[in-house]
């Protein structure tokens, strides 16, 4: 998709005389020489690693009682070391697909080995503690080998920990364990920046959103919903306003920070609509929701497609919802739409003026 867009842009720039045809060809050649972000061979290697790991664990488990205990422990340790050493060997040789598969096998085998050894020696342990240990080992291996596949595995293990906690504690807040998911998400984000596994960041962001939504379910009050919406919008503005320190910090993360912070705000607005259904506060909430959507489009609409489409969806949904709630008064509904139309027109005029001013400044800086 990006390659086709780049090729069209280069052709347009050549026609307008911005660049010469040899330069356009050199740019396309440089882009084609980069390693592709998607590799079917790498995906198949990872799937094969997962299937082999499952087969080994099932084979060992089915014959577990027939194998002497010292041999069991020795075989498990040898298996884990063999996979990690093999992953290190192929990492040094630059064969990333095989390395990713073997490193996944080693980390998956480590988790299975903890469970089997616990059963063998009747070690009474906490499943959450085992899952946390498994997560830490995956993070350590991901940092040592700079493996994107292990970062993704760590992201899935953080989700597994959160799901296991909710299942064991009937979604109640008990002890210090509820603080682990956001800490795990922070570790995964740090690994994403260190390793460069950009796609794995979504697992961490979604975990944070799920954790925050769970917090709201524990305290379903208007103040919590206001805090959710306000916090999301403040975070969105912090990563979206030009010149913001956080925008410069999160620039390498692409569209994700702005999208997920705005998504938190949208969830907060949805919670507020559940809490406020009638009265003047309902009208104010509708106007604020529409204004937040317009602000998101104005700040990120041009460069961030994810935020743009989410803001479009929120704006359209809010208009339809307000119409359905105020349909009893045709005049009132038309007046509301008139006010919203004028507001959007004013915002559009301001955005156009700002874009022209920014364009003039860029031209002056170039000249």
Short mmCIF file of C-alpha atoms in Angstrom, two decimals:
data_model
loop_
_atom_site.label_atom_id
_atom_site.label_comp_id
_atom_site.label_asym_id
_atom_site.label_seq_id
_atom_site.Cartn_x
_atom_site.Cartn_y
_atom_site.Cartn_z
CA UNK A 1 0.00 0.00 0.00
CA UNK A 2 2.68 2.50 1.00
CA UNK A 3 4.87 1.47 -1.94
CA UNK A 4 2.11 2.25 -4.41
CA UNK A 5 1.44 5.63 -2.79
CA UNK A 6 5.16 6.44 -2.81
CA UNK A 7 5.43 5.51 -6.47
CA UNK A 8 2.47 7.75 -7.37
CA UNK A 9 3.94 10.65 -5.38
CA UNK A 10 7.31 10.27 -7.05
CA UNK A 11 5.69 10.24 -10.49
CA UNK A 12 3.79 13.42 -9.62
CA UNK A 13 6.93 15.12 -8.32
CA UNK A 14 8.80 14.17 -11.49
CA UNK A 15 6.01 15.65 -13.64
CA UNK A 16 6.13 18.89 -11.64
CA UNK A 17 9.91 19.06 -11.90
CA UNK A 18 10.60 18.77 -8.17
CA UNK A 19 12.97 15.83 -8.71
CA UNK A 20 14.65 14.19 -11.68
CA UNK A 21 13.66 10.70 -12.94
CA UNK A 22 17.02 9.16 -11.87
CA UNK A 23 16.42 10.45 -8.33
CA UNK A 24 12.94 8.93 -8.27
CA UNK A 25 14.36 5.61 -9.44
CA UNK A 26 17.06 5.76 -6.77
CA UNK A 27 14.45 6.42 -4.06
CA UNK A 28 12.34 3.46 -5.18
CA UNK A 29 15.42 1.23 -5.35
CA UNK A 30 16.41 2.23 -1.82
CA UNK A 31 12.88 1.50 -0.55
CA UNK A 32 12.77 -1.89 -2.28
CA UNK A 33 16.13 -2.79 -0.73
CA UNK A 34 14.76 -2.47 2.80
CA UNK A 35 13.70 -5.63 4.61
CA UNK A 36 9.94 -6.02 4.40
CA UNK A 37 7.91 -5.68 7.59
CA UNK A 38 5.89 -8.76 6.61
CA UNK A 39 7.61 -12.04 5.86
CA UNK A 40 5.57 -15.16 5.13
CA UNK A 41 8.59 -17.31 5.95
CA UNK A 42 8.95 -15.68 9.34
CA UNK A 43 5.25 -16.09 10.12
CA UNK A 44 5.36 -19.76 9.14
CA UNK A 45 8.50 -20.25 11.24
CA UNK A 46 6.76 -18.79 14.29
CA UNK A 47 3.66 -20.93 13.72
CA UNK A 48 5.87 -24.00 13.33
CA UNK A 49 7.65 -23.13 16.57
CA UNK A 50 4.37 -22.87 18.44
CA UNK A 51 3.14 -26.20 17.05
CA UNK A 52 6.43 -27.95 17.85
CA UNK A 53 6.40 -26.54 21.38
CA UNK A 54 2.86 -27.81 21.92
CA UNK A 55 3.76 -31.22 20.50
CA UNK A 56 6.85 -31.55 22.74
CA UNK A 57 4.97 -30.55 25.87
CA UNK A 58 2.09 -32.91 25.12
CA UNK A 59 4.48 -35.77 24.35
CA UNK A 60 6.42 -35.22 27.56
CA UNK A 61 3.25 -34.84 29.61
CA UNK A 62 1.69 -38.02 28.24
CA UNK A 63 4.78 -40.08 29.19
CA UNK A 64 5.62 -38.08 32.30
CA UNK A 65 5.17 -40.85 34.83
CA UNK A 66 7.36 -43.28 32.88
CA UNK A 67 10.41 -40.99 32.91
CA UNK A 68 12.64 -40.87 36.04
CA UNK A 69 12.58 -37.52 37.83
CA UNK A 70 16.26 -36.59 37.35
CA UNK A 71 15.95 -37.39 33.66
CA UNK A 72 12.83 -35.25 33.41
CA UNK A 73 14.50 -32.18 34.89
CA UNK A 74 17.67 -32.70 32.88
CA UNK A 75 15.72 -33.13 29.63
CA UNK A 76 13.69 -29.98 30.25
CA UNK A 77 16.80 -27.90 31.01
CA UNK A 78 18.64 -29.31 28.02
CA UNK A 79 15.68 -28.56 25.78
CA UNK A 80 15.43 -24.95 26.95
CA UNK A 81 19.18 -24.35 26.60
CA UNK A 82 19.24 -25.98 23.17
CA UNK A 83 16.49 -23.71 21.89
CA UNK A 84 18.08 -20.54 23.30
CA UNK A 85 21.57 -21.42 22.07
CA UNK A 86 20.14 -22.26 18.65
CA UNK A 87 18.34 -18.92 18.62
CA UNK A 88 21.56 -17.12 19.54
CA UNK A 89 23.44 -18.98 16.80
CA UNK A 90 20.99 -18.04 14.06
CA UNK A 91 20.71 -14.48 15.39
CA UNK A 92 24.47 -14.03 14.96
CA UNK A 93 24.22 -15.45 11.44
CA UNK A 94 21.43 -13.04 10.57
CA UNK A 95 18.81 -15.74 9.96
CA UNK A 96 16.08 -13.95 11.86
CA UNK A 97 13.21 -16.26 10.92
CA UNK A 98 14.85 -19.38 12.36
CA UNK A 99 16.13 -17.41 15.35
CA UNK A 100 12.64 -16.09 16.14
CA UNK A 101 11.17 -19.61 15.99
CA UNK A 102 13.82 -21.13 18.26
CA UNK A 103 13.64 -18.30 20.78
CA UNK A 104 9.88 -18.71 20.93
CA UNK A 105 10.36 -22.45 21.46
CA UNK A 106 12.78 -21.78 24.31
CA UNK A 107 10.47 -19.32 26.08
CA UNK A 108 7.37 -21.46 25.59
CA UNK A 109 9.26 -24.50 26.85
CA UNK A 110 10.33 -22.55 29.93
CA UNK A 111 6.72 -21.86 30.82
CA UNK A 112 5.73 -25.45 30.27
CA UNK A 113 8.71 -26.68 32.28
CA UNK A 114 7.71 -24.55 35.28
CA UNK A 115 4.27 -26.12 35.27
CA UNK A 116 5.52 -29.69 34.85
CA UNK A 117 8.23 -29.39 37.51
CA UNK A 118 5.69 -27.93 39.92
CA UNK A 119 3.45 -30.93 39.38
CA UNK A 120 6.34 -33.38 39.66
CA UNK A 121 7.58 -32.12 43.03
CA UNK A 122 4.14 -31.07 44.29
CA UNK A 123 5.25 -27.46 44.65
CA UNK A 124 2.31 -25.40 45.85
CA UNK A 125 2.71 -22.17 43.98
CA UNK A 126 0.56 -19.30 42.80
CA UNK A 127 -0.42 -19.40 39.13
CA UNK A 128 -0.13 -15.62 38.98
CA UNK A 129 3.43 -15.81 40.32
CA UNK A 130 4.28 -18.41 37.68
CA UNK A 131 2.77 -16.25 34.93
CA UNK A 132 4.70 -13.22 36.20
CA UNK A 133 7.96 -15.21 36.21
CA UNK A 134 7.26 -16.41 32.69
CA UNK A 135 6.62 -12.81 31.59
CA UNK A 136 9.89 -11.61 33.15
CA UNK A 137 11.88 -14.38 31.44
CA UNK A 138 10.29 -13.49 28.09
CA UNK A 139 11.18 -9.81 28.63
CA UNK A 140 14.77 -10.66 29.60
CA UNK A 141 15.22 -12.88 26.55
CA UNK A 142 13.63 -10.22 24.29
CA UNK A 143 16.08 -7.61 25.58
CA UNK A 144 19.12 -9.90 25.29
CA UNK A 145 18.33 -11.09 21.76
CA UNK A 146 16.48 -7.95 20.62
CA UNK A 147 13.71 -10.24 19.42
CA UNK A 148 10.44 -8.73 18.27
CA UNK A 149 8.66 -12.07 18.47
CA UNK A 150 9.56 -12.37 22.15
CA UNK A 151 8.30 -8.84 22.78
CA UNK A 152 4.98 -9.90 21.24
CA UNK A 153 5.00 -13.04 23.42
CA UNK A 154 5.60 -10.88 26.49
CA UNK A 155 2.61 -8.76 25.44
CA UNK A 156 0.39 -11.84 25.22
CA UNK A 157 1.67 -13.07 28.59
CA UNK A 158 0.72 -9.73 30.17
CA UNK A 159 -2.80 -10.24 28.84
CA UNK A 160 -2.78 -13.80 30.18
CA UNK A 161 -1.78 -12.52 33.61
CA UNK A 162 -4.58 -9.94 33.64
CA UNK A 163 -7.17 -12.48 32.47
CA UNK A 164 -6.03 -15.02 35.06
CA UNK A 165 -6.24 -12.42 37.82
CA UNK A 166 -9.80 -11.44 36.87
CA UNK A 167 -10.82 -15.11 36.74
CA UNK A 168 -9.29 -15.97 40.11
CA UNK A 169 -10.56 -12.90 41.98
CA UNK A 170 -14.00 -12.50 40.41
CA UNK A 171 -12.95 -9.11 38.94
CA UNK A 172 -12.41 -7.60 42.42
CA UNK A 173 -9.38 -5.53 43.48
CA UNK A 174 -7.36 -7.68 45.88
CA UNK A 175 -3.77 -7.06 47.04
CA UNK A 176 -1.01 -5.64 44.88
CA UNK A 177 -1.60 -7.88 41.85
CA UNK A 178 -3.92 -5.40 40.06
CA UNK A 179 -0.98 -3.02 39.70
CA UNK A 180 0.94 -5.60 37.67
CA UNK A 181 -0.89 -5.16 34.29
CA UNK A 182 -0.03 -1.44 33.84
CA UNK A 183 3.55 -2.14 34.95
CA UNK A 184 3.74 -5.00 32.45
CA UNK A 185 2.39 -2.71 29.73
CA UNK A 186 5.07 -0.12 30.55
CA UNK A 187 7.78 -2.82 30.32
CA UNK A 188 6.42 -3.99 26.95
CA UNK A 189 6.38 -0.41 25.61
CA UNK A 190 9.97 0.07 26.76
CA UNK A 191 10.95 -3.17 25.01
CA UNK A 192 9.13 -2.05 21.86
CA UNK A 193 11.23 1.12 21.76
CA UNK A 194 14.44 -0.78 22.52
CA UNK A 195 13.89 -3.68 20.11
CA UNK A 196 11.91 -1.88 17.44
CA UNK A 197 8.93 -4.27 17.51
CA UNK A 198 6.42 -1.58 16.64
CA UNK A 199 3.38 -3.81 16.16
CA UNK A 200 3.69 -5.27 19.66
CA UNK A 201 2.97 -1.85 21.16
CA UNK A 202 -0.74 -2.34 20.44
CA UNK A 203 -0.89 -5.20 22.94
CA UNK A 204 0.39 -2.86 25.66
CA UNK A 205 -1.91 0.04 24.75
CA UNK A 206 -4.97 -2.20 24.62
CA UNK A 207 -4.02 -3.74 27.97
CA UNK A 208 -3.88 -0.28 29.54
CA UNK A 209 -7.29 0.60 28.10
CA UNK A 210 -8.77 -2.70 29.33
CA UNK A 211 -7.29 -2.10 32.79
CA UNK A 212 -8.71 1.43 32.96
CA UNK A 213 -12.13 0.19 31.83
CA UNK A 214 -12.02 -2.46 34.55
CA UNK A 215 -11.28 0.27 37.10
CA UNK A 216 -14.41 2.08 35.98
CA UNK A 217 -16.44 -1.12 36.40
CA UNK A 218 -15.29 -1.20 40.04
CA UNK A 219 -16.44 2.37 40.64
CA UNK A 220 -19.24 3.26 38.24
CA UNK A 221 -19.79 6.87 39.21
CA UNK A 222 -20.13 10.14 37.34
CA UNK A 223 -16.85 11.44 38.77
CA UNK A 224 -14.99 8.37 37.47
CA UNK A 225 -16.46 8.83 33.99
CA UNK A 226 -15.51 12.53 34.01
CA UNK A 227 -11.97 11.63 35.06
CA UNK A 228 -11.79 9.02 32.29
CA UNK A 229 -12.93 11.45 29.56
CA UNK A 230 -10.91 14.41 30.84
CA UNK A 231 -7.76 12.34 31.34
CA UNK A 232 -8.04 10.86 27.86
CA UNK A 233 -8.48 14.28 26.23
CA UNK A 234 -5.61 15.80 28.20
CA UNK A 235 -3.34 12.92 27.19
CA UNK A 236 -4.53 13.22 23.57
CA UNK A 237 -3.80 16.94 23.48
CA UNK A 238 -0.40 16.36 25.10
CA UNK A 239 0.67 13.99 22.31
CA UNK A 240 -1.02 15.88 19.47
CA UNK A 241 -0.50 19.62 19.94
CA UNK A 242 2.44 20.83 17.80
CA UNK A 243 5.44 21.72 19.92
CA UNK A 244 4.35 19.63 22.89
CA UNK A 245 7.26 17.82 24.61
CA UNK A 246 5.25 14.60 24.65
CA UNK A 247 4.64 14.87 20.91
CA UNK A 248 8.37 14.93 20.27
CA UNK A 249 8.83 12.01 22.65
CA UNK A 250 6.15 9.85 21.00
CA UNK A 251 6.90 10.81 17.41
CA UNK A 252 8.65 7.50 16.74
CA UNK A 253 5.55 5.60 17.89
CA UNK A 254 3.58 6.79 14.88
CA UNK A 255 -0.19 7.12 15.05
CA UNK A 256 -0.70 4.86 18.07
CA UNK A 257 -0.35 7.32 21.03
CA UNK A 258 -2.81 9.84 19.60
CA UNK A 259 -5.30 7.15 18.60
CA UNK A 260 -5.31 5.27 21.89
CA UNK A 261 -5.45 8.38 24.07
CA UNK A 262 -8.38 9.64 22.02
CA UNK A 263 -9.97 6.20 22.31
CA UNK A 264 -9.74 6.50 26.11
CA UNK A 265 -11.50 9.87 25.88
CA UNK A 266 -14.18 8.37 23.63
CA UNK A 267 -14.80 5.56 26.12
CA UNK A 268 -15.06 8.21 28.83
CA UNK A 269 -17.66 10.13 26.82
CA UNK A 270 -19.61 6.90 26.33
CA UNK A 271 -19.56 6.33 30.10
CA UNK A 272 -20.80 9.87 30.64
CA UNK A 273 -23.69 9.25 28.24
CA UNK A 274 -24.62 6.22 30.35
CA UNK A 275 -24.57 8.36 33.50
CA UNK A 276 -26.28 11.45 32.00
CA UNK A 277 -29.39 10.84 29.92
CA UNK A 278 -31.53 13.97 30.33
CA UNK A 279 -31.46 17.59 31.37
CA UNK A 280 -29.17 20.52 30.57
CA UNK A 281 -26.08 18.47 31.39
CA UNK A 282 -27.04 16.11 28.57
CA UNK A 283 -26.98 18.98 26.05
CA UNK A 284 -23.65 20.22 27.39
CA UNK A 285 -22.24 16.71 27.14
CA UNK A 286 -23.37 16.46 23.52
CA UNK A 287 -21.72 19.76 22.61
CA UNK A 288 -18.50 18.79 24.40
CA UNK A 289 -18.41 15.40 22.64
CA UNK A 290 -18.88 17.04 19.23
CA UNK A 291 -16.25 19.65 20.06
CA UNK A 292 -13.79 16.93 21.09
CA UNK A 293 -14.38 15.14 17.78
CA UNK A 294 -13.80 18.32 15.79
CA UNK A 295 -10.68 19.07 17.82
CA UNK A 296 -9.33 15.57 17.10
CA UNK A 297 -9.96 16.04 13.38
CA UNK A 298 -8.33 19.46 13.43
CA UNK A 299 -5.21 18.27 15.25
CA UNK A 300 -4.66 14.84 13.67
CA UNK A 301 -7.12 14.58 10.81
CA UNK A 302 -4.59 15.13 8.07
CA UNK A 303 -1.80 12.80 9.16
CA UNK A 304 -3.50 10.23 11.40
CA UNK A 305 -6.13 8.19 9.61
CA UNK A 306 -7.02 6.14 12.69
CA UNK A 307 -7.90 9.23 14.74
CA UNK A 308 -9.69 10.80 11.79
CA UNK A 309 -12.04 7.86 11.21
CA UNK A 310 -12.67 7.40 14.94
CA UNK A 311 -13.54 11.10 15.25
CA UNK A 312 -15.85 10.85 12.23
CA UNK A 313 -17.60 7.86 13.80
CA UNK A 314 -17.98 9.63 17.16
CA UNK A 315 -19.29 12.81 15.53
CA UNK A 316 -21.86 10.95 13.41
CA UNK A 317 -22.94 8.71 16.29
CA UNK A 318 -23.37 11.69 18.61
CA UNK A 319 -25.46 13.56 16.06
CA UNK A 320 -27.74 10.53 15.54
CA UNK A 321 -27.98 9.90 19.28
CA UNK A 322 -28.89 13.51 20.05
CA UNK A 323 -31.45 13.49 17.27
CA UNK A 324 -33.03 10.31 18.64
CA UNK A 325 -33.23 11.82 22.13
CA UNK A 326 -34.65 15.18 21.04
CA UNK A 327 -36.85 14.05 18.14
CA UNK A 328 -39.95 15.06 20.08
CA UNK A 329 -39.33 18.66 19.20
CA UNK A 330 -38.65 19.19 15.50
CA UNK A 331 -37.88 22.85 16.01
CA UNK A 332 -35.53 22.06 18.88
CA UNK A 333 -33.73 19.44 16.85
CA UNK A 334 -33.34 21.71 13.82
CA UNK A 335 -32.09 24.50 16.07
CA UNK A 336 -29.53 22.19 17.62
CA UNK A 337 -28.30 21.09 14.19
CA UNK A 338 -28.12 24.75 13.12
CA UNK A 339 -25.95 25.62 16.13
CA UNK A 340 -23.70 22.60 15.53
CA UNK A 341 -23.40 23.47 11.84
CA UNK A 342 -22.37 27.02 12.65
CA UNK A 343 -19.90 25.79 15.26
CA UNK A 344 -18.32 23.35 12.83
CA UNK A 345 -18.20 26.06 10.15
CA UNK A 346 -16.35 28.40 12.51
CA UNK A 347 -13.91 25.66 13.48
CA UNK A 348 -13.38 24.78 9.80
CA UNK A 349 -12.63 28.43 9.02
CA UNK A 350 -10.10 28.61 11.86
CA UNK A 351 -8.43 25.35 10.78
CA UNK A 352 -8.16 26.56 7.18
CA UNK A 353 -6.61 29.84 8.33
CA UNK A 354 -4.12 28.02 10.55
CA UNK A 355 -3.17 25.59 7.77
CA UNK A 356 -2.54 28.50 5.39
CA UNK A 357 -0.44 30.28 8.00
CA UNK A 358 1.60 27.15 8.67
CA UNK A 359 2.06 26.69 4.92
CA UNK A 360 3.26 30.28 4.49
CA UNK A 361 5.73 29.84 7.37
CA UNK A 362 7.09 26.65 5.84
CA UNK A 363 7.60 28.38 2.49
CA UNK A 364 9.38 31.31 4.16
CA UNK A 365 11.63 28.91 6.08
CA UNK A 366 12.55 27.08 2.86
CA UNK A 367 13.31 30.31 1.03
#
